[in-house]
Amino acid sequence: MSDEGTQVSRREFVHTGLQLGAALGVSGLGGLTIVGEAGAQTKRQHPWESLPAGETAPHTKLQLRTIGLGVSVQDRFLREFERRTGHKATGKVTGLTPMITEWLAGGYRNYDTNETNANRNAALWSAKLLQPIPVDKVVPWKSARDLFTNPKALGHDEVSGWPLVEIWVNPKTQQEFKLVPQFFNCDSIGYRYDLIKEDVTSWGSLVDPKYKGKVGILNDSLLTPGWCAGYMKKNNLAQIKRSDNMTRKELDTVIDFLIKRKREGQFRAIWEDYGQCVNMLASGEIWLADSWNPVVEDVKKQGVVCKYAFPKEGFTAWFHGVAVAKDTPNLQAAIDYVNFCLEGWWGAQVAPQGYYSPTATCEAYLKASKRTDPQGRFNDYEWWYLGGESEEPKKGWPIRGRDTGSFRKRWSNVMHWMVWPDDADYYAKRWNDFLSA
Amino acid sequence: MGTPVEQTQTPPAKAPALEVSTTLVVRRRVAFLYRHPGVASWLLVLPGTLWMMLFVGIPLASIVLFSFWRSGFAGLVPDYNVENYASLLGGRTFWRITLWTYEVVIMSLAGVIVLAYPAAYAIWRVVRDDRWKTAVLLLCIVPFWTSYLTRTITWLPMFGREGVVNRVLLALGVIGEPLEILLYTPYSMMWGLWSLYIVFMIGPLYHSMTKIDEDVMSAAAMLGATPVRTFFHVVLPLTRPGLMAGSLFVMVLGLGEFFTERVIGGAQNPMLAGLILRQIDIFQWASASAIAVTLTFLTLVTVSAMLRVFDLRKV
């Protein structure tokens, strides 16, 4: 965190100017003069740290070219990065598979970073398109959450080794990142509480004949059979060893079950993308869907009573990270970007969408903001991380706070992580059987 | 700029000679091409051929090649095999989806023909003023200035539970509950496809109709043919080229359809092109290539069969 607005002595002023000049790669007296005159009002140790409003770091010759989903590659984020660091920033918004495909097809030369889902990043790592990032280059990582460093942490999966196995080159020594975690969350069920009139507490509701013709499910050959397997496993409806990575026989059982439900008219529609799910829930086309936290938050913003379920079988967990291209000519800008995403401001920006930050640095930003609670009683940290239900719930709290409660409550209830299954091709084959049934 | 007088006084010394020699060279070359029309034809075809080879031939050849490879997690492995085809053609799902794809395409074609004929006929015969003809044709074409995706998505607020159609029907008391059949069903998908493809039929049909000699129509009327008889015995046969051209458009577009099925059809009844996307989603490029090759082959067979019925080249 920076000490915004701190007045500094002339010696500190020059010292800071030198540091900043060096960090920005500005050489020569001219560069130092510019920094000394225009910049250093604050004691910034690194170019990615916060900068008082109205100030802009001098331009560097570096640039950042990133690619990712619309949730992480946003113009407002890139402009803030530019303002702080002086590196020119451009971003391409695309889908999960296209961003990997583009890199594998040789497009990685046009980018410095890839902001992707951990289960797909393994393809880039296997193709040797990424470079490992030393842990000491990522300064905010000293505030990393246990989940990303400790195999005993709440939410860690001992069987798959997730999430550590996809973060670190060597999960035991934890010296180099394959993928630096950027944001993460758990998926569950979004439902129209006003139409259903009760809380949904199980993945089984999606296949419950009670909601026949009112259910939407995601068109994803890996994720949808995954939650269904978890539901069947936890409720002893099938013998399944790992719901995240099934054998062919186990998958057959799950798909056959889904086909039976489909033929009985259980599913109103099979949704394809974020906006489609928001529209379907908001318009009442569907009453419930396997969904994502931000989808539910966006439906709520339309004044619709929508909730995010706390399934008794557990959530399905995932994380996104920033991977750095192997031969980037802008390595320092890429590392600055990684640091920028974990510095706290970025994490605080995505919290109101329902996402968590892998470092605790966003806490200070969120505690200083009260944008979410309609009554203004809880700050944003209390809402998004403590669930609005802090250890001593405040009297007169009109609503319960964040759906599914606190970070601790959510992460103590993980069904499985969204790993890449060993037999993905068979998943796709059987999913096509389901779709065409 | 000099004055005319200056220009006549100081003519450029070398330019005319150069001009004469250039003109001579061009004339000789043109004469050579006249004497060898085969060479001229080849030269005319060359740019297009090169373009097609570069941007169609090479990608297509690559896809055929990849379809015999294997998908690794991080790319294609040149490990030649026919497993992709064996797995695809050996499963019931592929044939079920192929059958469904053809059902959808044939239904789309039938609907579009039924809707487009009266529309084209009306523009040709009913609208007399040329300005109105242009205006009506523009009305048909203008929606096609927006993207295909946008036009498809536009049906959502029209047909949804709280969409325009349901609201109107509810307000009129025709229905008591919103109709769910209007969206995320094969029927809604069909509406979407008809609206998407109709202009590809109206255009060629109208063009064919305008080629019909007015005397032929007058002769039919003078010989006592009713308008219906004239339509079936004169207009219909003479507009076969337009019908066939429009049908080819609809057929080819329909076989490659993937978006309407997903967005309007609720993705519960996938079509062949959608299968390719599903494989790409999980990096199975080899099997995606095999499906793409099979779909291309089916499209070629379909188009060839249609051209055997009526060869557009003979028009």
Short mmCIF file of C-alpha atoms in Angstrom, two decimals, chain A residues 104 119-130 166 178, chain B residues 72-75:
data_model
loop_
_atom_site.label_atom_id
_atom_site.label_comp_id
_atom_site.label_asym_id
_atom_site.label_seq_id
_atom_site.Cartn_x
_atom_site.Cartn_y
_atom_site.Cartn_z
CA LEU A 104 -0.92 -22.40 -29.58
CA ASN A 119 -7.32 -25.89 -16.22
CA ARG A 120 -6.65 -24.65 -19.73
CA ASN A 121 -3.35 -22.96 -18.92
CA ALA A 122 -1.73 -26.37 -18.66
CA ALA A 123 -1.92 -26.55 -22.47
CA LEU A 124 0.23 -23.41 -22.78
CA TRP A 125 2.68 -24.66 -20.18
CA SER A 126 3.00 -28.08 -21.89
CA ALA A 127 3.62 -26.33 -25.22
CA LYS A 128 6.48 -24.40 -23.55
CA LEU A 129 4.98 -21.03 -24.44
CA LEU A 130 5.27 -19.62 -20.92
CA GLU A 166 -1.41 -25.61 -11.46
CA LYS A 178 3.53 -21.39 -13.85
CA GLY B 72 -2.50 -33.78 -27.93
CA PHE B 73 -3.36 -31.55 -24.97
CA ALA B 74 -1.22 -28.75 -26.32
CA GLY B 75 -1.65 -29.15 -30.06
#
